[in-house]
Coordinates of N, CA and C in Angstrom, one line a residue:
Chain S
A1 N 54.6 57.5 156.0 CA 53.4 57.7 156.8 C 53.1 56.4 157.6
Q2 N 52.6 56.6 158.8 CA 52.2 55.4 159.5 C 50.7 55.1 159.2
S3 N 50.5 53.8 159.1 CA 49.1 53.4 158.8 C 48.8 51.9 159.2
V4 N 47.6 51.6 159.3 CA 47.1 50.3 159.7 C 46.0 49.9 158.8
A5 N 46.0 48.6 158.4 CA 44.9 48.1 157.5 C 44.3 46.9 158.1
Q6 N 43.0 46.8 158.1 CA 42.3 45.6 158.5 C 41.6 45.2 157.2
P7 N 42.1 44.1 156.5 CA 41.6 43.8 155.2 C 40.2 43.2 155.1
E8 N 39.7 42.8 156.3 CA 38.3 42.2 156.3 C 37.4 43.1 157.0
D9 N 36.3 43.5 156.3 CA 35.2 44.3 157.0 C 34.5 43.4 158.0
Q10 N 34.3 42.1 157.6 CA 33.5 41.2 158.5 C 34.2 39.9 158.5
V11 N 34.1 39.2 159.7 CA 34.6 37.9 159.9 C 33.5 37.1 160.5
N12 N 33.1 36.0 160.0 CA 32.1 35.1 160.5 C 32.7 33.8 161.0
V13 N 32.3 33.4 162.2 CA 32.9 32.3 162.8 C 31.8 31.5 163.6
A14 N 31.9 30.2 163.6 CA 31.0 29.4 164.4 C 31.5 29.3 165.9
E15 N 30.6 29.3 166.8 CA 31.0 29.3 168.2 C 31.9 28.0 168.4
G16 N 32.9 28.2 169.2 CA 33.8 27.0 169.5 C 35.0 26.9 168.5
N17 N 34.9 27.5 167.4 CA 35.9 27.5 166.4 C 37.0 28.6 166.7
P18 N 38.2 28.4 166.2 CA 39.2 29.5 166.4 C 38.9 30.7 165.5
L19 N 39.2 31.8 166.0 CA 39.0 33.0 165.2 C 40.3 33.8 164.9
T20 N 40.4 34.5 163.8 CA 41.5 35.4 163.5 C 41.0 36.6 162.9
V21 N 41.4 37.8 163.4 CA 41.1 39.1 162.8 C 42.4 39.7 162.4
K22 N 42.5 40.0 161.1 CA 43.8 40.4 160.5 C 44.1 41.9 160.6
C23 N 45.4 42.2 160.8 CA 45.8 43.5 160.8 C 47.2 43.6 160.2
T24 N 47.5 44.6 159.4 CA 48.8 44.8 158.9 C 49.1 46.3 159.1
Y25 N 50.4 46.6 159.2 CA 50.8 47.9 159.6 C 51.9 48.4 158.7
S26 N 52.1 49.7 158.7 CA 53.2 50.4 158.1 C 53.7 51.5 159.0
V27 N 54.9 51.3 159.5 CA 55.5 52.4 160.3 C 57.0 52.6 160.0
S28 N 57.5 53.7 160.4 CA 58.9 53.9 160.3 C 59.4 53.8 161.8
G29 N 60.3 52.9 162.0 CA 60.7 52.7 163.3 C 60.0 51.5 164.0
N30 N 60.2 51.3 165.3 CA 59.6 50.2 166.0 C 58.1 50.4 166.1
P31 N 57.3 49.4 165.9 CA 55.9 49.6 166.0 C 55.4 49.3 167.4
Y32 N 54.4 50.1 167.8 CA 53.7 49.9 169.1 C 52.2 49.7 168.7
L33 N 51.8 48.5 168.8 CA 50.5 48.0 168.2 C 49.5 47.7 169.3
F34 N 48.2 48.0 169.0 CA 47.2 47.8 170.0 C 46.0 47.1 169.3
W35 N 45.2 46.4 170.1 CA 43.9 45.9 169.7 C 42.9 46.4 170.7
Y36 N 41.7 46.9 170.2 CA 40.6 47.4 171.0 C 39.4 46.7 170.5
V37 N 38.4 46.5 171.3 CA 37.1 46.0 171.0 C 36.0 47.0 171.3
Q38 N 35.0 47.1 170.4 CA 33.9 48.0 170.7 C 32.6 47.2 170.6
Y39 N 31.9 47.0 171.7 CA 30.6 46.4 171.7 C 29.6 47.4 171.3
P40 N 28.4 47.0 170.8 CA 27.4 47.9 170.4 C 27.1 49.0 171.4
N41 N 27.1 50.2 171.0 CA 26.7 51.4 171.8 C 27.6 51.5 173.1
R42 N 28.8 51.0 172.9 CA 29.8 51.1 174.0 C 31.1 51.8 173.6
G43 N 31.9 52.1 174.5 CA 33.2 52.6 174.2 C 34.2 51.6 173.8
L44 N 35.4 52.0 173.5 CA 36.4 51.0 173.1 C 37.1 50.4 174.4
Q45 N 37.2 49.1 174.3 CA 37.9 48.5 175.5 C 39.3 47.9 175.0
F46 N 40.3 48.2 175.8 CA 41.6 47.7 175.4 C 41.7 46.2 175.6
L47 N 42.3 45.5 174.6 CA 42.5 44.1 174.7 C 43.9 43.7 175.0
L48 N 44.8 44.2 174.2 CA 46.2 43.9 174.3 C 47.1 44.8 173.5
K49 N 48.4 44.8 173.8 CA 49.3 45.6 173.0 C 50.7 44.9 172.8
Y50 N 51.3 45.2 171.7 CA 52.7 44.8 171.5 C 53.6 46.0 171.6
I51 N 54.6 45.8 172.5 CA 55.6 46.9 172.7 C 57.0 46.3 172.2
T52 N 57.4 45.3 172.8 CA 58.7 44.6 172.4 C 58.7 43.2 173.0
G53 N 59.7 42.4 172.6 CA 59.8 41.1 173.3 C 59.1 40.0 172.6
D54 N 58.4 39.2 173.3 CA 57.7 38.0 172.8 C 56.7 38.3 171.7
N55 N 56.8 37.6 170.6 CA 55.9 38.0 169.5 C 54.5 37.6 169.8
L56 N 54.2 36.7 170.7 CA 52.9 36.3 171.0 C 52.5 37.1 172.3
V57 N 51.4 37.9 172.1 CA 51.0 38.7 173.2 C 49.6 38.2 173.7
K58 N 49.5 38.0 175.0 CA 48.2 37.6 175.6 C 47.5 38.8 176.2
G59 N 46.2 38.8 176.0 CA 45.4 39.9 176.5 C 44.1 39.4 177.2
S60 N 43.2 40.3 177.2 CA 41.9 40.1 178.0 C 41.0 39.1 177.3
Y61 N 40.1 38.5 178.0 CA 39.0 37.6 177.5 C 39.5 36.5 176.7
G62 N 40.8 36.0 176.9 CA 41.3 34.9 176.2 C 41.9 35.2 174.8
F63 N 41.9 36.5 174.5 CA 42.5 36.9 173.2 C 44.0 36.9 173.2
E64 N 44.6 36.7 172.1 CA 46.1 36.9 171.9 C 46.3 37.4 170.5
A65 N 47.5 37.9 170.3 CA 47.9 38.4 169.0 C 49.3 38.1 168.7
E66 N 49.6 37.8 167.5 CA 50.9 37.4 167.0 C 51.5 38.5 166.2
F67 N 52.6 39.0 166.7 CA 53.4 40.1 165.9 C 54.3 39.4 165.0
N68 N 54.3 39.8 163.7 CA 55.2 39.2 162.7 C 55.9 40.4 162.0
K69 N 57.1 40.6 162.3 CA 57.8 41.7 161.7 C 58.0 41.6 160.2
S70 N 58.4 40.4 159.8 CA 58.6 40.2 158.3 C 57.4 40.4 157.5
Q71 N 56.2 40.1 158.0 CA 55.0 40.3 157.3 C 54.3 41.5 157.7
T72 N 54.9 42.3 158.6 CA 54.3 43.5 159.2 C 52.8 43.3 159.5
S73 N 52.6 42.2 160.3 CA 51.2 41.9 160.7 C 51.1 41.8 162.2
F74 N 49.9 41.9 162.7 CA 49.6 41.8 164.1 C 48.2 41.3 164.2
H75 N 48.0 40.0 163.9 CA 46.7 39.4 163.8 C 46.2 39.0 165.2
L76 N 44.9 39.2 165.4 CA 44.3 38.9 166.7 C 43.7 37.5 166.6
K77 N 43.8 36.7 167.7 CA 43.4 35.3 167.6 C 42.7 34.9 168.9
K78 N 41.9 33.9 168.8 CA 41.3 33.3 170.0 C 41.1 31.8 169.6
P79 N 41.5 30.9 170.5 CA 41.4 29.5 170.2 C 39.9 29.0 170.0
S80 N 39.0 29.6 170.8 CA 37.6 29.1 170.8 C 36.7 30.3 170.9
A81 N 36.0 30.6 169.9 CA 35.1 31.8 169.9 C 33.9 31.6 170.7
L82 N 33.4 32.7 171.3 CA 32.1 32.7 172.0 C 31.2 33.7 171.3
V83 N 29.9 33.4 171.4 CA 28.9 34.3 170.8 C 29.1 35.7 171.4
S84 N 29.5 35.8 172.6 CA 29.7 37.1 173.3 C 30.9 37.9 172.8
D85 N 31.7 37.2 171.9 CA 32.8 37.9 171.3 C 32.4 38.8 170.1
S86 N 31.2 38.6 169.7 CA 30.7 39.4 168.5 C 30.7 40.9 168.8
A87 N 31.5 41.6 168.0 CA 31.7 43.0 168.3 C 32.6 43.5 167.1
L88 N 32.9 44.8 167.2 CA 33.7 45.5 166.3 C 35.2 45.6 166.8
Y89 N 36.1 45.1 166.1 CA 37.5 45.1 166.6 C 38.4 46.1 165.8
F90 N 39.2 46.8 166.5 CA 40.1 47.8 165.9 C 41.5 47.5 166.2
C91 N 42.3 47.5 165.2 CA 43.8 47.5 165.4 C 44.3 48.9 165.3
A92 N 45.3 49.3 166.0 CA 45.8 50.6 166.0 C 47.3 50.6 166.2
V93 N 48.0 51.6 165.7 CA 49.4 51.8 165.9 C 49.6 53.2 166.5
R94 N 50.6 53.3 167.4 CA 50.9 54.5 168.0 C 51.8 55.3 167.1
H95 N 51.5 56.6 166.8 CA 52.3 57.4 165.9 C 53.5 57.9 166.7
L96 N 54.7 57.7 166.2 CA 55.9 58.0 166.9 C 56.5 59.3 166.4
G97 N 55.9 59.9 165.5 CA 56.5 61.2 165.0 C 56.6 62.3 166.0
Y98 N 57.5 63.1 165.8 CA 57.7 64.2 166.8 C 56.5 65.1 166.8
N99 N 56.1 65.5 167.9 CA 55.0 66.4 168.1 C 53.7 65.8 167.5
Q100 N 53.5 64.5 167.6 CA 52.3 63.9 167.1 C 51.4 63.6 168.3
G101 N 51.8 64.0 169.5 CA 50.8 64.0 170.6 C 50.4 62.6 171.0
G102 N 51.2 61.6 170.7 CA 50.9 60.2 171.1 C 49.6 59.6 170.5
K103 N 49.2 60.2 169.4 CA 47.9 59.7 168.8 C 48.0 58.3 168.3
L104 N 46.9 57.6 168.4 CA 46.7 56.3 167.8 C 46.1 56.5 166.4
I105 N 46.7 55.6 165.5 CA 46.1 55.6 164.2 C 45.4 54.2 164.0
F106 N 44.1 54.3 163.7 CA 43.2 53.1 163.8 C 43.0 52.5 162.4
G107 N 42.9 51.2 162.3 CA 42.4 50.6 161.1 C 40.9 50.9 161.0
Q108 N 40.3 50.4 159.9 CA 38.9 50.7 159.7 C 37.9 49.8 160.5
G109 N 38.4 48.9 161.2 CA 37.6 48.0 162.0 C 37.1 46.8 161.3
T110 N 37.0 45.7 162.0 CA 36.5 44.4 161.5 C 35.3 44.0 162.4
E111 N 34.2 43.7 161.8 CA 33.0 43.3 162.5 C 33.1 41.8 162.6
L112 N 33.2 41.3 163.9 CA 33.2 39.8 164.1 C 31.9 39.3 164.5
S113 N 31.4 38.3 163.8 CA 30.1 37.7 164.2 C 30.3 36.3 164.5
V114 N 30.0 35.9 165.7 CA 30.1 34.5 166.1 C 28.7 33.9 166.3
K115 N 28.4 32.9 165.5 CA 27.1 32.2 165.5 C 27.1 31.0 166.3
P116 N 26.0 30.7 167.0 CA 25.9 29.5 167.8 C 25.9 28.2 167.0
Chain B
D1 N 33.6 51.7 189.6 CA 34.4 53.0 189.5 C 34.8 53.2 188.0
T2 N 34.2 54.2 187.4 CA 34.4 54.4 186.0 C 35.7 55.1 185.8
A3 N 36.6 54.6 184.9 CA 37.9 55.2 184.8 C 37.9 56.5 184.0
V4 N 37.2 56.4 182.8 CA 37.0 57.6 182.0 C 35.5 57.8 181.7
S5 N 35.0 58.9 182.1 CA 33.6 59.1 182.0 C 33.3 60.3 181.1
Q6 N 32.2 60.3 180.4 CA 31.8 61.4 179.6 C 30.3 61.7 179.8
T7 N 30.0 63.0 179.7 CA 28.6 63.4 179.8 C 28.4 64.5 178.8
P8 N 27.2 64.5 178.1 CA 26.2 63.5 178.2 C 26.5 62.2 177.3
K9 N 25.7 61.2 177.4 CA 25.9 60.0 176.6 C 25.3 60.3 175.2
Y10 N 24.2 61.0 175.2 CA 23.5 61.3 173.9 C 23.3 62.8 173.9
L11 N 23.4 63.4 172.7 CA 23.2 64.8 172.6 C 22.5 65.1 171.2
V12 N 21.3 65.6 171.2 CA 20.5 65.9 170.0 C 20.3 67.4 170.0
T13 N 20.7 68.0 168.9 CA 20.6 69.5 168.9 C 20.3 70.0 167.4
Q14 N 20.0 71.2 167.3 CA 19.8 71.8 166.0 C 21.0 72.4 165.5
M15 N 21.1 72.5 164.1 CA 22.2 73.2 163.5 C 22.3 74.6 164.0
G16 N 23.5 75.1 164.2 CA 23.8 76.4 164.6 C 23.9 76.6 166.1
N17 N 23.5 75.6 166.8 CA 23.6 75.7 168.3 C 25.1 75.4 168.8
D18 N 25.3 75.8 170.0 CA 26.6 75.5 170.7 C 26.4 74.5 171.8
K19 N 27.3 73.5 171.8 CA 27.1 72.5 172.8 C 28.5 72.1 173.4
S20 N 28.4 71.5 174.6 CA 29.7 71.0 175.2 C 29.6 69.6 175.7
I21 N 30.7 68.9 175.6 CA 30.8 67.5 176.1 C 31.9 67.5 177.2
K22 N 31.6 66.9 178.3 CA 32.6 66.8 179.4 C 33.2 65.5 179.5
C23 N 34.4 65.5 179.9 CA 35.2 64.2 180.1 C 36.0 64.3 181.4
E24 N 36.0 63.2 182.2 CA 36.7 63.2 183.4 C 37.4 61.8 183.5
Q25 N 38.7 61.8 184.0 CA 39.3 60.5 184.2 C 39.8 60.5 185.6
N26 N 39.7 59.3 186.3 CA 40.1 59.2 187.7 C 41.3 58.2 187.8
L27 N 42.1 58.2 186.7 CA 43.2 57.2 186.6 C 44.5 57.9 187.0
G28 N 44.5 59.2 187.2 CA 45.7 59.9 187.6 C 46.6 60.1 186.4
H29 N 46.1 60.0 185.2 CA 46.8 60.2 183.9 C 47.2 61.6 183.6
D30 N 48.3 61.8 182.9 CA 48.7 63.2 182.5 C 48.1 63.6 181.1
T31 N 47.8 62.6 180.3 CA 47.4 62.9 178.9 C 46.0 62.5 178.6
M32 N 45.3 63.4 177.9 CA 43.9 63.1 177.5 C 43.7 63.5 176.0
Y33 N 42.7 62.8 175.4 CA 42.5 62.9 174.0 C 41.0 63.0 173.7
W34 N 40.7 63.6 172.5 CA 39.4 63.5 171.9 C 39.6 62.8 170.6
Y35 N 38.7 61.8 170.3 CA 38.6 61.1 169.1 C 37.2 61.3 168.5
K36 N 37.1 61.2 167.2 CA 35.8 61.3 166.5 C 35.6 60.0 165.8
Q37 N 34.4 59.4 166.0 CA 34.1 58.2 165.2 C 32.9 58.5 164.3
D38 N 33.2 58.4 163.0 CA 32.1 58.8 162.0 C 31.1 57.7 161.8
S39 N 30.2 58.0 160.8 CA 29.1 57.0 160.6 C 29.6 55.7 160.1
K40 N 30.8 55.7 159.5 CA 31.4 54.4 159.0 C 32.3 53.8 160.1
K41 N 32.2 54.3 161.3 CA 32.9 53.7 162.4 C 34.4 54.0 162.4
F42 N 34.8 54.9 161.5 CA 36.2 55.2 161.4 C 36.6 56.2 162.6
L43 N 37.7 55.9 163.2 CA 38.2 56.6 164.4 C 39.3 57.5 164.0
K44 N 39.3 58.8 164.4 CA 40.3 59.7 164.1 C 40.6 60.6 165.3
I45 N 41.8 60.9 165.6 CA 42.2 61.8 166.7 C 41.8 63.2 166.3
M46 N 41.3 63.9 167.3 CA 41.1 65.4 167.1 C 42.1 66.2 167.9
F47 N 42.2 65.9 169.2 CA 43.1 66.7 170.0 C 43.8 65.8 171.0
S48 N 45.0 66.2 171.5 CA 45.6 65.6 172.6 C 46.1 66.7 173.5
Y49 N 46.0 66.5 174.8 CA 46.5 67.4 175.9 C 47.4 66.6 176.8
N50 N 48.5 67.3 177.2 CA 49.3 66.7 178.2 C 49.6 67.8 179.3
N51 N 49.2 67.4 180.6 CA 49.4 68.3 181.7 C 48.7 69.6 181.4
K52 N 47.5 69.5 180.8 CA 46.6 70.7 180.5 C 47.0 71.5 179.3
E53 N 48.1 71.1 178.7 CA 48.5 71.8 177.5 C 48.2 71.1 176.2
L54 N 47.7 71.9 175.2 CA 47.4 71.3 173.9 C 48.7 70.8 173.3
I55 N 48.7 69.6 172.8 CA 49.8 69.0 172.1 C 49.6 69.0 170.6
I56 N 48.4 68.4 170.2 CA 48.1 68.4 168.8 C 46.6 68.8 168.6
N57 N 46.4 69.5 167.5 CA 45.1 69.8 166.9 C 45.1 69.2 165.5
E58 N 44.4 68.1 165.3 CA 44.5 67.4 164.1 C 43.6 68.0 163.0
T59 N 43.9 69.2 162.5 CA 43.2 69.9 161.5 C 41.7 69.9 161.8
V60 N 41.3 70.2 163.0 CA 39.9 70.3 163.4 C 39.5 71.8 163.2
P61 N 38.3 72.0 162.7 CA 37.8 73.4 162.6 C 37.8 74.1 163.9
N62 N 38.1 75.4 163.8 CA 38.2 76.2 165.1 C 36.8 76.4 165.8
R63 N 35.8 75.8 165.2 CA 34.5 75.8 165.9 C 34.6 74.8 167.1
F64 N 35.6 73.9 167.1 CA 35.8 73.0 168.2 C 36.9 73.6 169.1
S65 N 36.5 73.7 170.4 CA 37.5 74.3 171.3 C 37.6 73.4 172.5
P66 N 38.7 72.7 172.7 CA 38.9 71.9 173.9 C 39.3 72.8 175.0
K67 N 39.0 72.3 176.2 CA 39.5 73.1 177.4 C 39.8 72.1 178.5
S68 N 41.0 72.3 179.1 CA 41.4 71.3 180.2 C 41.6 72.2 181.4
P69 N 40.6 72.2 182.3 CA 40.8 73.0 183.5 C 41.8 72.4 184.5
D70 N 41.9 71.1 184.4 CA 43.0 70.4 185.2 C 43.3 69.1 184.6
K71 N 44.2 68.3 185.1 CA 44.7 67.1 184.4 C 43.6 66.1 184.3
A72 N 42.6 66.1 185.1 CA 41.6 65.1 185.2 C 40.4 65.3 184.2
H73 N 40.4 66.5 183.7 CA 39.2 66.9 182.8 C 39.7 67.5 181.5
L74 N 38.9 67.1 180.5 CA 39.1 67.6 179.1 C 37.7 67.8 178.5
N75 N 37.3 69.0 178.4 CA 36.0 69.2 177.8 C 36.1 69.7 176.4
L76 N 35.0 69.4 175.7 CA 35.0 69.8 174.2 C 33.8 70.7 174.0
H77 N 34.0 71.9 173.6 CA 32.9 72.8 173.2 C 32.9 73.0 171.7
I78 N 31.7 72.9 171.2 CA 31.5 73.0 169.7 C 30.5 74.2 169.4
N79 N 31.0 75.1 168.7 CA 30.2 76.3 168.3 C 29.5 76.0 166.9
S80 N 28.4 76.7 166.7 CA 27.7 76.7 165.4 C 27.7 75.3 164.8
L81 N 27.1 74.4 165.4 CA 27.0 73.0 165.0 C 26.5 72.8 163.6
E82 N 27.2 71.9 162.9 CA 26.8 71.6 161.5 C 26.4 70.1 161.4
L83 N 25.6 69.8 160.3 CA 25.2 68.4 160.1 C 26.3 67.5 160.2
G84 N 27.4 67.8 159.6 CA 28.6 67.0 159.5 C 29.3 66.7 160.8
D85 N 28.9 67.4 161.8 CA 29.4 67.2 163.2 C 28.8 66.0 163.8
S86 N 27.7 65.5 163.3 CA 27.1 64.3 163.8 C 28.1 63.1 163.8
A87 N 28.3 62.5 165.0 CA 29.3 61.5 165.2 C 29.3 61.0 166.6
V88 N 30.1 60.0 166.9 CA 30.3 59.7 168.3 C 31.7 60.2 168.7
Y89 N 31.7 60.9 169.8 CA 33.0 61.5 170.3 C 33.5 60.8 171.5
F90 N 34.7 60.3 171.4 CA 35.3 59.6 172.5 C 36.4 60.3 173.1
C91 N 36.4 60.4 174.4 CA 37.5 60.9 175.2 C 38.4 59.7 175.6
A92 N 39.6 59.9 175.8 CA 40.6 58.9 176.2 C 41.6 59.5 177.1
S93 N 42.3 58.6 177.9 CA 43.5 59.1 178.6 C 44.6 58.1 178.7
S94 N 45.8 58.6 178.9 CA 46.9 57.6 179.0 C 47.9 58.2 180.1
Q95 N 48.7 57.4 180.6 CA 49.7 57.8 181.6 C 50.4 59.0 181.2
G96 N 50.9 59.0 179.9 CA 51.7 60.1 179.4 C 51.7 60.0 177.9
L97 N 52.7 60.6 177.3 CA 52.8 60.6 175.8 C 53.7 59.5 175.3
G98 N 54.2 58.7 176.2 CA 55.1 57.6 175.9 C 54.4 56.6 174.9
A99 N 55.2 56.1 174.0 CA 54.6 55.2 173.0 C 54.0 54.0 173.5
P100 N 54.5 53.4 174.6 CA 53.9 52.1 175.1 C 52.6 52.4 175.9
D101 N 52.3 53.7 176.2 CA 51.2 53.9 177.2 C 49.9 53.6 176.5
T102 N 49.1 52.8 177.2 CA 47.8 52.4 176.8 C 46.8 53.6 176.9
Q103 N 46.0 53.8 175.9 CA 44.9 54.8 176.0 C 43.6 54.1 176.4
Y104 N 43.0 54.7 177.4 CA 41.7 54.1 177.9 C 40.6 55.1 177.5
F105 N 39.6 54.5 177.0 CA 38.5 55.3 176.4 C 37.3 55.4 177.2
G106 N 36.6 56.5 177.1 CA 35.3 56.7 177.7 C 34.2 56.0 176.9
P107 N 33.0 56.0 177.4 CA 31.9 55.3 176.7 C 31.4 56.0 175.5
G108 N 31.8 57.3 175.2 CA 31.4 58.0 174.0 C 30.2 58.8 174.2
T109 N 30.1 59.9 173.4 CA 28.9 60.8 173.4 C 28.4 60.8 171.9
R110 N 27.2 60.3 171.7 CA 26.6 60.3 170.4 C 26.0 61.7 170.1
L111 N 26.5 62.4 169.2 CA 26.0 63.8 168.9 C 25.2 63.7 167.6
T112 N 24.0 64.1 167.6 CA 23.1 64.2 166.4 C 22.7 65.6 166.2
V113 N 23.1 66.1 165.0 CA 22.8 67.5 164.7 C 21.6 67.4 163.6
L114 N 20.5 68.1 163.9 CA 19.4 68.0 163.0 C 19.2 69.3 162.2

């Protein structure tokens, strides 16, 4: 079965410090991995995705993610956190099973809090 | 220009009522989805449609009936609403069913059943 885990419910970071939001996955076959961000009372916004190729993926708002096949991880990173980065972050994997309708399987979400 | 839009944004109703949520995308995508986000923020697929055809129904009660009048619209009708239906419902769309295709989400509809 395909699954995604975000081991931390909450991550606290001081503004200006680097941030990491962790994600591990379990898939059969090649993984197609995504990160989304949800600001309070807003929809999900796409940040970045890993399809193939370079293990370091760059996305929106200065975020990047590192794909590590041996550790089955896809951690989200940013070199210098902003207070405005405070939000709920979701990692997701695309289900590749036949007749699965292209669904995304989401992790449980990680609340990122950046303090001034 | 909103890519994926939903109406209404908020919906408060009584148990037993019937309600609909509308979704429209102007991205020219072939595939649309409904996801449910529960009170613990957990997101789960409900339906996906491709070219107006139902592809998956993820064990959703038959009180939920999606309808896709054309590729740009996917509406969700819910009969006999129950307390447990209270959630945020997100519509999304993607170019197609291909694995690399990014899904773009609407702003969500917060449904509260009293």
